[in-house]
C-alpha cells in the first residue's frame, strides 16, 4: 500500500480552490435567487422576449435597446428545461462564472498568487453593479461573462505564450461577436484592438480587426432587425460640444472605477513612492502633479449636470439608499452614517484618482507596456462611447471594471513582486466592506421588491385591474399604469407624507427585517384610495 502523499493532495486541493469557491458562492446565494418572484428594471421586457422565443416568435419588442438575441435563446433553452421562473438562477450561475473567469485571468496573466487573485476577483463579484444584476434577468452580467472570456483569449495574443496567437485572436473575435448579440457595446473591442495593433505597427492584424469591426457594424446598421429604441438610443455626438457635461461624465465614471478598486489604486501610488524615496525631485513632481490634477478637476467637475449632485452620481441601479430605490413610490429609508460613508468614500476615490493620473503623467510612456496599452485603449474607447449615450446609466460601467483592474495590476505587481501582507490585508478589508454593502442592499432589495410584486398579484386576484395598482416600475411598465389608481405601494409612511395619509388608507405593511439589518425604521406600505 502506497503511503499518502499529503503534499500532492494539498497542491491538488489548492488548484481546485477557485472552482470550489465558485460553486460555494453559487450555493450560498441560491436561496436568495429562489426568493425572486418579481421582475425589475428592464428585465420584464426580457422575460417577455423569452416567452416569445419559446413559441418561435423572434421579433424583439420595439422598446428593447440591447441586441439581446443570444441571451434570449439561452434563457428560452433554460426555461424549456426547467421553467421561466428559474431565470434568476441562470443569471446567478453566469455571475459565478464571471468570478471564475476573472480569477483565471488574474492568476494566469497578472498576479500568479492564488490568494491575491481570489481577493481581487471578489472585488468584481461583490461590486454593487455586478451584485445588483444577479437578481433577475438583466443583460449586464451575461455581457460581462463573454467580455471576460474574450479578454482571456486576447491576452493569449498579447503574451504569445499560449499556442498560436492567430488562433487566440480568432477565438477572441468569435467571443466578442457572440457578445454583440447581447449588447452592441462589444464593437468597442474590435475598434480598440484595431487601434492597439495600429500603434504597434502590426498593420496586418490591424487591418483584420478593422474588417471585423466594419462587417459587424455594417451588419448592425443594414441587416440586424433594429428596434425603435435602438435607433432612438444611438450616440449623441452633440455632447462633444458640451465640455462641462462630457468632462463631468468621464470624471464621475473614473471616480466610480477608482471607488470600486481603492486598494489597487492606492497600491499604484505606494509603489511609486517606495521606488522614489531617494529621488525627492521625482517625488515632489508626483505630489505637485497630483495636487494640480485634483484641484483642476474639482473646479471643472459639475455633478449637478449628471443625474444626482452627490456620490453615487449616476442614476438607475445603485444609490445611497440601496439598489433601484426609485422602483417604488416615496422616499426610501437609510442606514445610520450613510452620508459620512459616501462622503469619505467619494473623497478617497477622488484623491486616489488624482494620484493615479499623477503617476501616469510622471511615468509617461513607461506606464503603457503591451498589456496595459491595450486595456488603456479599450477603456478610452469604451468610456468615449458610453459618454455619448443619450442617457448615461451607472450599469454601463460594469464592463469597464475588469480592464481598469488589468491596467492597474500591470503597473503594481510583477511575478517577483506579489502583494505583501499589508496589501493583502487592505484587499481583504475592502472585500469585507463590499460584502457587507452587497448583503445589506441585496436582502433589502429582494424583500421589498418581492413584497410589492406579491401584494400586487394578490390585489389582482381579488378583482383589481393590474393597471390600477401603482407598484414597482417594472409592474407599472408591464401593465401600463392608469391615471386613476386604486392602490399604491410606497416607502412613505402617513407621518412622513401627510398628503398620502389624507388620500389613502394603509391596509398592510412590511418591515423588511433580516439578520444584521442596518436600516433605520425600514417600511413598505400598501395603501387603498379612500372613498369620497
Short mmCIF file of C-alpha atoms in Angstrom, two decimals:
data_model
loop_
_atom_site.label_atom_id
_atom_site.label_comp_id
_atom_site.label_asym_id
_atom_site.label_seq_id
_atom_site.Cartn_x
_atom_site.Cartn_y
_atom_site.Cartn_z
CA UNK A 1 0.00 0.00 0.00
CA UNK A 2 1.40 3.35 -1.06
CA UNK A 3 1.77 6.00 1.68
CA UNK A 4 -0.47 9.04 1.34
CA UNK A 5 1.24 11.95 -0.35
CA UNK A 6 -0.18 14.83 1.68
CA UNK A 7 1.87 17.42 -0.19
CA UNK A 8 0.40 16.30 -3.52
CA UNK A 9 -3.11 16.21 -2.05
CA UNK A 10 -2.67 19.73 -0.67
CA UNK A 11 -1.47 21.02 -4.04
CA UNK A 12 -4.37 19.34 -5.83
CA UNK A 13 -6.86 20.86 -3.39
CA UNK A 14 -5.19 24.26 -3.76
CA UNK A 15 -5.55 24.08 -7.54
CA UNK A 16 -9.24 23.30 -7.20
CA UNK A 17 -9.88 26.02 -4.61
CA UNK A 18 -11.12 28.65 -7.14
CA UNK A 19 -13.63 26.19 -8.61
CA UNK A 20 -14.73 25.13 -5.12
CA UNK A 21 -15.18 28.77 -4.11
CA UNK A 22 -17.14 29.47 -7.32
CA UNK A 23 -19.55 26.63 -6.56
CA UNK A 24 -19.73 27.75 -2.92
CA UNK A 25 -20.69 31.30 -3.96
CA UNK A 26 -23.43 29.92 -6.19
CA UNK A 27 -24.83 27.64 -3.48
CA UNK A 28 -24.57 30.34 -0.80
CA UNK A 29 -26.60 32.81 -2.87
CA UNK A 30 -29.01 30.27 -4.34
CA UNK A 31 -31.60 30.72 -1.54
CA UNK A 32 -31.79 34.43 -2.41
CA UNK A 33 -32.30 33.68 -6.11
CA UNK A 34 -35.09 31.27 -5.21
CA UNK A 35 -36.88 34.13 -3.43
CA UNK A 36 -37.08 36.23 -6.61
CA UNK A 37 -40.73 36.18 -7.70
CA UNK A 38 -40.67 39.59 -9.37
CA UNK A 39 -39.49 41.36 -12.47
CA UNK A 40 -37.45 44.54 -12.15
CA UNK A 41 -35.95 47.42 -14.09
CA UNK A 42 -35.89 46.44 -17.80
CA UNK A 43 -35.91 42.69 -17.32
CA UNK A 44 -39.69 42.45 -17.68
CA UNK A 45 -39.04 43.08 -21.38
CA UNK A 46 -36.53 40.24 -21.41
CA UNK A 47 -38.86 37.79 -19.67
CA UNK A 48 -41.46 38.69 -22.28
CA UNK A 49 -38.97 38.04 -25.09
CA UNK A 50 -38.03 34.65 -23.65
CA UNK A 51 -41.71 33.70 -23.59
CA UNK A 52 -41.98 34.74 -27.25
CA UNK A 53 -38.81 32.88 -28.25
CA UNK A 54 -40.24 29.71 -26.71
CA UNK A 55 -43.18 29.96 -29.12
CA UNK A 56 -41.00 30.65 -32.17
CA UNK A 57 -41.59 34.41 -32.29
CA UNK A 58 -38.18 36.09 -32.54
CA UNK A 59 -39.20 39.70 -33.18
CA UNK A 60 -37.82 41.94 -30.45
CA UNK A 61 -40.05 44.38 -28.57
CA UNK A 62 -39.71 47.88 -30.00
CA UNK A 63 -38.69 49.27 -26.60
CA UNK A 64 -35.67 46.97 -26.22
CA UNK A 65 -32.29 48.66 -26.73
CA UNK A 66 -29.78 45.75 -26.33
CA UNK A 67 -29.36 43.29 -29.21
CA UNK A 68 -30.25 40.56 -26.66
CA UNK A 69 -30.77 37.56 -29.01
CA UNK A 70 -28.08 35.26 -27.58
CA UNK A 71 -29.24 35.83 -24.01
CA UNK A 72 -32.82 35.31 -25.14
CA UNK A 73 -32.01 31.95 -26.74
CA UNK A 74 -30.06 30.84 -23.66
CA UNK A 75 -32.97 31.92 -21.46
CA UNK A 76 -35.51 30.13 -23.67
CA UNK A 77 -33.49 26.89 -23.61
CA UNK A 78 -33.15 27.11 -19.82
CA UNK A 79 -36.89 27.80 -19.46
CA UNK A 80 -37.77 24.80 -21.63
CA UNK A 81 -35.57 22.56 -19.50
CA UNK A 82 -36.70 23.99 -16.16
CA UNK A 83 -39.14 26.94 -16.09
CA UNK A 84 -39.14 30.64 -16.86
CA UNK A 85 -39.22 31.27 -13.10
CA UNK A 86 -35.71 29.76 -12.95
CA UNK A 87 -34.12 32.58 -14.98
CA UNK A 88 -32.69 34.32 -11.87
CA UNK A 89 -30.88 31.07 -11.04
CA UNK A 90 -29.40 31.04 -14.55
CA UNK A 91 -28.21 34.63 -14.01
CA UNK A 92 -26.66 33.67 -10.68
CA UNK A 93 -24.79 30.82 -12.40
CA UNK A 94 -23.46 33.21 -15.07
CA UNK A 95 -22.39 35.64 -12.33
CA UNK A 96 -20.49 32.87 -10.53
CA UNK A 97 -18.77 32.03 -13.84
CA UNK A 98 -17.74 35.69 -14.07
CA UNK A 99 -15.93 35.28 -10.76
CA UNK A 100 -14.13 32.16 -12.01
CA UNK A 101 -13.12 33.70 -15.36
CA UNK A 102 -11.87 36.86 -13.69
CA UNK A 103 -9.81 34.79 -11.25
CA UNK A 104 -8.39 32.70 -14.09
CA UNK A 105 -7.23 35.82 -15.96
CA UNK A 106 -5.76 37.36 -12.81
CA UNK A 107 -3.87 34.23 -11.83
CA UNK A 108 -2.54 33.29 -15.26
CA UNK A 109 -1.65 36.74 -16.58
CA UNK A 110 -1.21 39.18 -13.71
CA UNK A 111 -0.85 38.10 -10.08
CA UNK A 112 0.43 34.49 -10.09
CA UNK A 113 -0.78 34.18 -6.49
CA UNK A 114 -3.97 32.31 -5.62
CA UNK A 115 -4.96 34.30 -2.54
CA UNK A 116 -4.35 37.67 -4.17
CA UNK A 117 -6.20 36.60 -7.32
CA UNK A 118 -9.18 35.37 -5.31
CA UNK A 119 -9.36 38.64 -3.32
CA UNK A 120 -9.26 40.79 -6.45
CA UNK A 121 -11.81 38.52 -8.16
CA UNK A 122 -14.13 39.08 -5.18
CA UNK A 123 -13.79 42.85 -5.70
CA UNK A 124 -15.54 42.37 -9.04
CA UNK A 125 -18.05 39.79 -7.84
CA UNK A 126 -19.15 41.88 -4.83
CA UNK A 127 -19.21 45.14 -6.76
CA UNK A 128 -22.61 46.86 -6.38
CA UNK A 129 -23.20 46.93 -10.15
CA UNK A 130 -22.40 43.22 -10.53
CA UNK A 131 -24.31 42.11 -7.43
CA UNK A 132 -27.44 44.01 -8.41
CA UNK A 133 -27.52 42.45 -11.87
CA UNK A 134 -27.53 38.94 -10.35
CA UNK A 135 -31.07 39.36 -9.05
CA UNK A 136 -33.13 38.89 -12.17
CA UNK A 137 -32.52 38.67 -15.90
CA UNK A 138 -30.72 41.90 -16.81
CA UNK A 139 -28.14 41.79 -19.62
CA UNK A 140 -25.07 43.21 -17.83
CA UNK A 141 -23.65 40.03 -16.27
CA UNK A 142 -24.23 37.94 -19.41
CA UNK A 143 -22.40 40.55 -21.45
CA UNK A 144 -19.61 40.75 -18.86
CA UNK A 145 -19.17 36.96 -18.97
CA UNK A 146 -18.37 36.99 -22.69
CA UNK A 147 -16.18 40.06 -22.28
CA UNK A 148 -14.06 38.24 -19.70
CA UNK A 149 -13.78 35.17 -21.92
CA UNK A 150 -12.79 37.38 -24.86
CA UNK A 151 -10.14 39.15 -22.77
CA UNK A 152 -8.76 35.78 -21.72
CA UNK A 153 -8.25 34.78 -25.36
CA UNK A 154 -6.88 38.18 -26.38
CA UNK A 155 -4.30 38.14 -23.61
CA UNK A 156 -3.02 34.99 -25.29
CA UNK A 157 -2.42 37.15 -28.37
CA UNK A 158 -0.60 39.82 -26.38
CA UNK A 159 1.58 37.45 -24.37
CA UNK A 160 2.08 34.87 -27.16
CA UNK A 161 2.78 32.09 -24.71
CA UNK A 162 -0.38 30.08 -25.17
CA UNK A 163 0.00 28.45 -28.54
CA UNK A 164 -0.88 30.15 -31.78
CA UNK A 165 -1.64 33.81 -31.33
CA UNK A 166 -3.67 33.62 -34.55
CA UNK A 167 -5.99 31.04 -33.02
CA UNK A 168 -6.26 33.11 -29.86
CA UNK A 169 -7.22 36.19 -31.87
CA UNK A 170 -9.86 34.23 -33.78
CA UNK A 171 -11.29 32.89 -30.52
CA UNK A 172 -11.37 36.42 -29.07
CA UNK A 173 -13.11 37.78 -32.15
CA UNK A 174 -15.72 35.00 -32.17
CA UNK A 175 -16.37 35.55 -28.46
CA UNK A 176 -16.93 39.27 -28.93
CA UNK A 177 -19.18 38.58 -31.92
CA UNK A 178 -21.26 36.41 -29.56
CA UNK A 179 -21.23 39.28 -27.05
CA UNK A 180 -22.58 41.55 -29.80
CA UNK A 181 -25.80 39.52 -29.74
CA UNK A 182 -26.30 40.58 -26.13
CA UNK A 183 -25.15 44.21 -26.26
CA UNK A 184 -23.86 46.32 -29.14
CA UNK A 185 -21.03 47.62 -26.96
CA UNK A 186 -18.93 44.60 -27.92
CA UNK A 187 -17.99 46.62 -31.02
CA UNK A 188 -15.64 48.55 -28.75
CA UNK A 189 -13.31 45.54 -28.64
CA UNK A 190 -12.85 45.47 -32.42
CA UNK A 191 -12.22 49.21 -32.59
CA UNK A 192 -9.89 49.09 -29.57
CA UNK A 193 -7.88 46.11 -30.86
CA UNK A 194 -7.58 47.81 -34.27
CA UNK A 195 -6.06 50.89 -32.62
CA UNK A 196 -3.83 48.71 -30.45
CA UNK A 197 -2.32 46.83 -33.40
CA UNK A 198 -2.04 50.07 -35.34
CA UNK A 199 0.04 51.70 -32.58
CA UNK A 200 2.28 48.62 -32.51
CA UNK A 201 2.66 48.94 -36.32
CA UNK A 202 1.21 45.47 -36.77
CA UNK A 203 -0.70 46.53 -39.84
CA UNK A 204 -1.85 43.07 -40.92
CA UNK A 205 -3.57 42.40 -37.60
CA UNK A 206 -4.89 45.97 -37.50
CA UNK A 207 -6.48 45.53 -40.92
CA UNK A 208 -8.10 42.26 -39.81
CA UNK A 209 -9.65 43.92 -36.78
CA UNK A 210 -10.85 46.86 -38.83
CA UNK A 211 -12.55 44.48 -41.27
CA UNK A 212 -14.21 42.64 -38.38
CA UNK A 213 -15.43 45.97 -37.00
CA UNK A 214 -16.78 47.23 -40.32
CA UNK A 215 -18.54 43.94 -41.13
CA UNK A 216 -20.27 43.70 -37.75
CA UNK A 217 -21.14 47.40 -37.63
CA UNK A 218 -22.47 47.22 -41.18
CA UNK A 219 -24.49 44.12 -40.23
CA UNK A 220 -25.96 46.04 -37.30
CA UNK A 221 -26.88 49.05 -39.46
CA UNK A 222 -28.28 47.29 -42.52
CA UNK A 223 -29.22 43.70 -41.64
CA UNK A 224 -29.94 43.36 -37.93
CA UNK A 225 -33.67 43.89 -37.15
CA UNK A 226 -33.17 47.02 -35.09
CA UNK A 227 -35.94 48.21 -32.81
CA UNK A 228 -37.20 51.76 -32.44
CA UNK A 229 -35.36 52.03 -29.10
CA UNK A 230 -32.06 51.02 -30.71
CA UNK A 231 -32.42 53.84 -33.21
CA UNK A 232 -33.52 56.31 -30.53
CA UNK A 233 -30.51 55.46 -28.33
CA UNK A 234 -27.85 55.96 -30.96
CA UNK A 235 -24.84 58.02 -29.88
CA UNK A 236 -25.42 61.73 -29.30
CA UNK A 237 -22.40 63.44 -30.83
CA UNK A 238 -23.72 66.85 -29.73
CA UNK A 239 -22.24 66.04 -26.32
CA UNK A 240 -18.81 66.57 -27.89
CA UNK A 241 -19.66 70.28 -27.97
CA UNK A 242 -20.65 70.35 -24.30
CA UNK A 243 -17.32 70.23 -22.47
CA UNK A 244 -18.76 70.55 -18.95
CA UNK A 245 -21.14 67.62 -19.39
CA UNK A 246 -18.59 65.43 -21.15
CA UNK A 247 -15.86 66.11 -18.60
CA UNK A 248 -18.25 65.55 -15.69
CA UNK A 249 -19.46 62.24 -17.15
CA UNK A 250 -15.94 60.92 -17.74
CA UNK A 251 -14.62 62.18 -14.40
CA UNK A 252 -17.56 60.71 -12.47
CA UNK A 253 -17.06 57.40 -14.30
CA UNK A 254 -13.39 57.35 -13.29
CA UNK A 255 -14.39 58.14 -9.69
CA UNK A 256 -16.69 55.09 -9.77
CA UNK A 257 -13.95 52.83 -11.13
CA UNK A 258 -11.49 54.13 -8.54
CA UNK A 259 -14.01 53.77 -5.71
CA UNK A 260 -14.59 50.14 -6.72
CA UNK A 261 -10.84 49.36 -6.72
CA UNK A 262 -9.43 51.60 -3.97
CA UNK A 263 -6.79 49.19 -2.59
CA UNK A 264 -5.36 48.66 -6.08
CA UNK A 265 -5.27 52.35 -6.97
CA UNK A 266 -3.64 53.06 -3.61
CA UNK A 267 -1.01 50.40 -4.37
CA UNK A 268 -0.04 52.23 -7.59
CA UNK A 269 0.89 55.38 -5.67
CA UNK A 270 2.51 53.37 -2.88
CA UNK A 271 4.77 51.54 -5.30
CA UNK A 272 5.80 54.79 -6.99
CA UNK A 273 6.61 56.45 -3.64
CA UNK A 274 8.64 53.45 -2.43
CA UNK A 275 10.62 53.34 -5.66
CA UNK A 276 11.43 57.06 -5.47
CA UNK A 277 12.24 57.59 -1.79
CA UNK A 278 15.78 58.53 -2.81
CA UNK A 279 14.64 60.74 -5.66
CA UNK A 280 13.00 63.73 -3.94
CA UNK A 281 12.72 65.70 -7.17
CA UNK A 282 10.60 63.00 -8.81
CA UNK A 283 8.55 62.50 -5.65
CA UNK A 284 7.89 66.23 -5.43
CA UNK A 285 6.87 66.31 -9.11
CA UNK A 286 4.42 63.47 -8.41
CA UNK A 287 2.91 65.30 -5.41
CA UNK A 288 2.58 68.61 -7.27
CA UNK A 289 1.09 66.93 -10.35
CA UNK A 290 -1.40 65.02 -8.20
CA UNK A 291 -2.43 68.20 -6.35
CA UNK A 292 -2.84 70.12 -9.62
CA UNK A 293 -5.00 67.38 -11.17
CA UNK A 294 -7.19 67.20 -8.05
CA UNK A 295 -7.72 70.98 -7.86
CA UNK A 296 -8.36 71.47 -11.59
CA UNK A 297 -10.74 68.50 -11.77
CA UNK A 298 -12.63 69.73 -8.69
CA UNK A 299 -13.08 73.09 -10.39
CA UNK A 300 -14.31 71.61 -13.68
CA UNK A 301 -16.45 68.80 -12.25
CA UNK A 302 -20.18 69.66 -12.31
CA UNK A 303 -22.02 66.68 -10.78
CA UNK A 304 -25.33 68.55 -10.92
CA UNK A 305 -25.24 68.08 -14.70
CA UNK A 306 -25.50 64.32 -14.12
CA UNK A 307 -28.42 62.53 -12.52
CA UNK A 308 -27.57 63.44 -8.91
CA UNK A 309 -25.28 66.07 -7.46
CA UNK A 310 -23.69 63.69 -4.98
CA UNK A 311 -21.90 60.34 -4.98
CA UNK A 312 -23.08 57.94 -6.41
CA UNK A 313 -23.62 60.38 -9.27
CA UNK A 314 -25.43 58.34 -11.92
CA UNK A 315 -28.98 57.08 -11.94
CA UNK A 316 -30.52 53.68 -12.42
CA UNK A 317 -29.43 50.83 -10.17
CA UNK A 318 -27.19 51.92 -7.28
CA UNK A 319 -27.91 54.87 -5.00
CA UNK A 320 -27.12 55.85 -1.43
CA UNK A 321 -30.22 54.12 -0.14
CA UNK A 322 -29.63 50.84 -1.95
CA UNK A 323 -30.44 49.06 -5.18
CA UNK A 324 -33.00 50.65 -7.51
CA UNK A 325 -34.80 52.60 -4.74
CA UNK A 326 -36.88 54.62 -7.21
CA UNK A 327 -38.65 51.46 -8.30
CA UNK A 328 -41.23 52.16 -5.59
CA UNK A 329 -43.11 55.33 -4.74
CA UNK A 330 -41.80 57.51 -1.91
CA UNK A 331 -38.51 58.29 -0.21
CA UNK A 332 -36.64 55.23 0.92
CA UNK A 333 -35.25 54.78 4.43
CA UNK A 334 -31.49 54.88 5.04
CA UNK A 335 -28.96 53.45 7.45
CA UNK A 336 -27.04 55.31 10.14
CA UNK A 337 -23.86 57.02 8.96
CA UNK A 338 -24.79 56.75 5.29
CA UNK A 339 -23.85 60.35 4.46
CA UNK A 340 -20.44 60.06 6.15
CA UNK A 341 -19.77 56.74 4.41
CA UNK A 342 -20.40 58.08 0.93
CA UNK A 343 -18.66 61.40 1.63
CA UNK A 344 -15.40 59.74 2.67
CA UNK A 345 -15.64 57.02 0.02
CA UNK A 346 -16.07 59.70 -2.64
CA UNK A 347 -13.23 61.81 -1.22
CA UNK A 348 -10.88 58.82 -1.05
CA UNK A 349 -11.74 57.93 -4.65
CA UNK A 350 -11.10 61.47 -5.90
CA UNK A 351 -7.73 61.74 -4.13
CA UNK A 352 -6.68 58.28 -5.28
CA UNK A 353 -7.75 59.01 -8.86
CA UNK A 354 -5.70 62.21 -8.87
CA UNK A 355 -2.74 60.19 -7.58
CA UNK A 356 -3.21 57.57 -10.30
CA UNK A 357 -3.31 60.21 -13.04
CA UNK A 358 -0.31 61.93 -11.46
CA UNK A 359 1.53 58.61 -11.58
CA UNK A 360 0.68 58.19 -15.26
CA UNK A 361 1.71 61.77 -16.03
CA UNK A 362 5.10 61.38 -14.34
CA UNK A 363 5.91 57.96 -15.74
CA UNK A 364 4.67 58.82 -19.23
CA UNK A 365 5.12 56.17 -21.88
CA UNK A 366 6.72 53.80 -19.36
CA UNK A 367 3.23 53.20 -17.93
CA UNK A 368 1.97 51.53 -21.07
CA UNK A 369 3.52 48.21 -21.99
CA UNK A 370 1.70 45.82 -24.31
CA UNK A 371 -0.93 44.64 -21.83
CA UNK A 372 -1.64 47.99 -20.26
CA UNK A 373 -1.59 49.69 -23.66
CA UNK A 374 -4.45 47.54 -24.93
CA UNK A 375 -6.57 47.94 -21.81
CA UNK A 376 -5.84 51.66 -21.74
CA UNK A 377 -7.05 52.00 -25.34
CA UNK A 378 -10.07 49.80 -24.62
CA UNK A 379 -11.06 51.98 -21.66
CA UNK A 380 -10.65 55.21 -23.62
CA UNK A 381 -12.83 53.91 -26.48
CA UNK A 382 -15.38 52.34 -24.13
CA UNK A 383 -15.66 55.44 -21.95
CA UNK A 384 -15.92 57.62 -25.02
CA UNK A 385 -18.79 55.56 -26.43
CA UNK A 386 -20.87 55.31 -23.24
CA UNK A 387 -20.33 59.01 -22.52
CA UNK A 388 -22.12 59.81 -25.78
CA UNK A 389 -25.15 57.69 -24.85
CA UNK A 390 -28.37 59.78 -24.82
CA UNK A 391 -28.89 58.79 -21.17
CA UNK A 392 -25.97 57.55 -19.07
CA UNK A 393 -26.80 54.68 -16.70
CA UNK A 394 -24.40 53.52 -13.99
CA UNK A 395 -24.71 49.87 -15.08
CA UNK A 396 -22.80 50.71 -18.27
CA UNK A 397 -19.68 50.89 -16.08
CA UNK A 398 -19.82 47.22 -15.04
CA UNK A 399 -17.96 46.11 -18.19
CA UNK A 400 -15.24 48.75 -17.59
CA UNK A 401 -14.20 47.35 -14.20
CA UNK A 402 -12.11 44.33 -15.42
CA UNK A 403 -9.99 46.29 -17.95
CA UNK A 404 -9.46 49.01 -15.33
CA UNK A 405 -8.24 46.37 -12.88
CA UNK A 406 -5.94 44.83 -15.50
CA UNK A 407 -4.50 48.28 -16.26
CA UNK A 408 -3.77 48.82 -12.56
CA UNK A 409 -2.30 45.39 -11.89
CA UNK A 410 0.11 45.58 -14.78
CA UNK A 411 1.65 48.63 -13.10
CA UNK A 412 1.69 47.39 -9.49
CA UNK A 413 2.86 43.80 -9.27
CA UNK A 414 5.18 41.51 -11.11
CA UNK A 415 5.80 37.82 -10.59
CA UNK A 416 8.72 38.77 -8.32
CA UNK A 417 6.74 41.45 -6.52
CA UNK A 418 3.45 39.97 -5.33
CA UNK A 419 1.12 41.77 -2.88
CA UNK A 420 2.65 41.91 0.59
CA UNK A 421 0.78 41.03 3.77
CA UNK A 422 -0.23 44.67 4.32
CA UNK A 423 -1.66 44.97 0.81
CA UNK A 424 -3.47 41.64 1.12
CA UNK A 425 -4.97 42.88 4.39
CA UNK A 426 -6.21 46.04 2.65
CA UNK A 427 -7.74 43.91 -0.11
CA UNK A 428 -9.42 41.65 2.45
CA UNK A 429 -10.84 44.62 4.40
CA UNK A 430 -12.18 46.19 1.21
CA UNK A 431 -13.72 42.86 0.13
CA UNK A 432 -15.39 42.62 3.53
CA UNK A 433 -16.73 46.17 3.15
CA UNK A 434 -18.16 45.39 -0.29
CA UNK A 435 -19.60 42.15 1.07
CA UNK A 436 -21.47 43.93 3.88
CA UNK A 437 -22.81 46.51 1.41
CA UNK A 438 -23.81 43.81 -1.10
CA UNK A 439 -25.56 41.76 1.60
CA UNK A 440 -27.43 44.74 3.06
CA UNK A 441 -28.62 46.12 -0.26
CA UNK A 442 -29.42 42.71 -1.78
CA UNK A 443 -31.50 41.50 1.16
CA UNK A 444 -33.41 44.77 1.31
CA UNK A 445 -33.96 44.91 -2.46
CA UNK A 446 -35.19 41.34 -2.78
CA UNK A 447 -37.51 41.58 0.24
CA UNK A 448 -39.12 44.88 -0.80
CA UNK A 449 -39.49 44.06 -4.49
CA UNK A 450 -40.83 40.59 -3.70
CA UNK A 451 -43.34 42.03 -1.21
CA UNK A 452 -44.58 44.66 -3.67
CA UNK A 453 -44.94 42.13 -6.52
CA UNK A 454 -46.70 39.59 -4.28
CA UNK A 455 -49.16 42.16 -2.90
CA UNK A 456 -49.85 43.48 -6.40
CA UNK A 457 -50.71 39.96 -7.60
CA UNK A 458 -52.96 39.44 -4.58
CA UNK A 459 -54.89 42.62 -5.39
CA UNK A 460 -55.30 41.49 -8.99
CA UNK A 461 -56.52 38.06 -7.84
CA UNK A 462 -59.16 39.89 -5.77
CA UNK A 463 -60.50 41.61 -8.88
CA UNK A 464 -58.43 44.82 -9.14
CA UNK A 465 -57.23 45.56 -12.69
CA UNK A 466 -53.39 45.43 -12.70
CA UNK A 467 -53.17 48.92 -14.18
CA UNK A 468 -54.99 50.27 -11.11
CA UNK A 469 -52.13 49.21 -8.83
CA UNK A 470 -49.18 51.60 -8.56
CA UNK A 471 -46.42 49.13 -7.69
CA UNK A 472 -42.82 48.71 -8.83
CA UNK A 473 -41.64 50.42 -12.01
CA UNK A 474 -41.47 47.05 -13.80
CA UNK A 475 -45.08 46.30 -12.80
CA UNK A 476 -46.21 49.76 -13.88
CA UNK A 477 -44.49 49.41 -17.26
CA UNK A 478 -45.69 45.88 -17.89
CA UNK A 479 -49.31 46.63 -17.07
CA UNK A 480 -49.48 50.23 -18.37
CA UNK A 481 -50.33 52.11 -15.17
CA UNK A 482 -53.61 54.02 -15.26
CA UNK A 483 -54.01 57.64 -14.17
CA UNK A 484 -56.77 56.86 -11.64
CA UNK A 485 -55.12 54.23 -9.46
CA UNK A 486 -56.89 52.45 -6.60
CA UNK A 487 -53.89 51.03 -4.74
CA UNK A 488 -50.42 52.37 -4.03
CA UNK A 489 -47.29 50.66 -2.66
CA UNK A 490 -44.84 53.12 -1.14
CA UNK A 491 -41.81 53.59 1.09
CA UNK A 492 -43.57 56.59 2.66
CA UNK A 493 -45.49 56.47 5.91
CA UNK A 494 -48.52 58.69 6.61
CA UNK A 495 -46.44 60.54 9.21
CA UNK A 496 -43.69 61.38 6.73
CA UNK A 497 -46.11 62.13 3.88
CA UNK A 498 -49.34 63.63 5.33
CA UNK A 499 -50.78 64.07 1.82
CA UNK A 500 -50.53 60.30 1.34
CA UNK A 501 -52.43 59.75 4.60
CA UNK A 502 -55.09 62.20 3.52
CA UNK A 503 -55.86 60.36 0.28
CA UNK A 504 -55.12 56.71 1.15
CA UNK A 505 -55.71 54.22 3.93
CA UNK A 506 -52.85 51.94 4.99
CA UNK A 507 -54.11 48.35 4.63
CA UNK A 508 -50.88 46.34 5.11
CA UNK A 509 -47.16 46.88 5.56
CA UNK A 510 -43.79 45.17 5.53
CA UNK A 511 -40.93 45.66 7.95
CA UNK A 512 -38.06 44.37 5.76
CA UNK A 513 -36.14 42.74 8.58
CA UNK A 514 -33.25 40.30 8.28
CA UNK A 515 -30.11 39.47 10.30
CA UNK A 516 -27.68 42.40 10.66
CA UNK A 517 -30.14 44.86 9.14
CA UNK A 518 -28.51 48.30 9.20
CA UNK A 519 -31.51 50.34 8.06
CA UNK A 520 -33.37 52.76 10.32
CA UNK A 521 -37.14 52.13 10.50
CA UNK A 522 -37.49 50.18 7.22
CA UNK A 523 -41.06 50.25 5.92
CA UNK A 524 -43.10 49.44 2.81
CA UNK A 525 -46.82 50.14 2.91
CA UNK A 526 -49.80 49.08 0.79
CA UNK A 527 -52.41 51.84 0.53
CA UNK A 528 -56.01 51.89 -0.72
CA UNK A 529 -57.58 55.03 -2.15
CA UNK A 530 -60.18 56.46 0.22
CA UNK A 531 -63.78 56.54 -0.91
CA UNK A 532 -65.06 60.09 -1.46
#
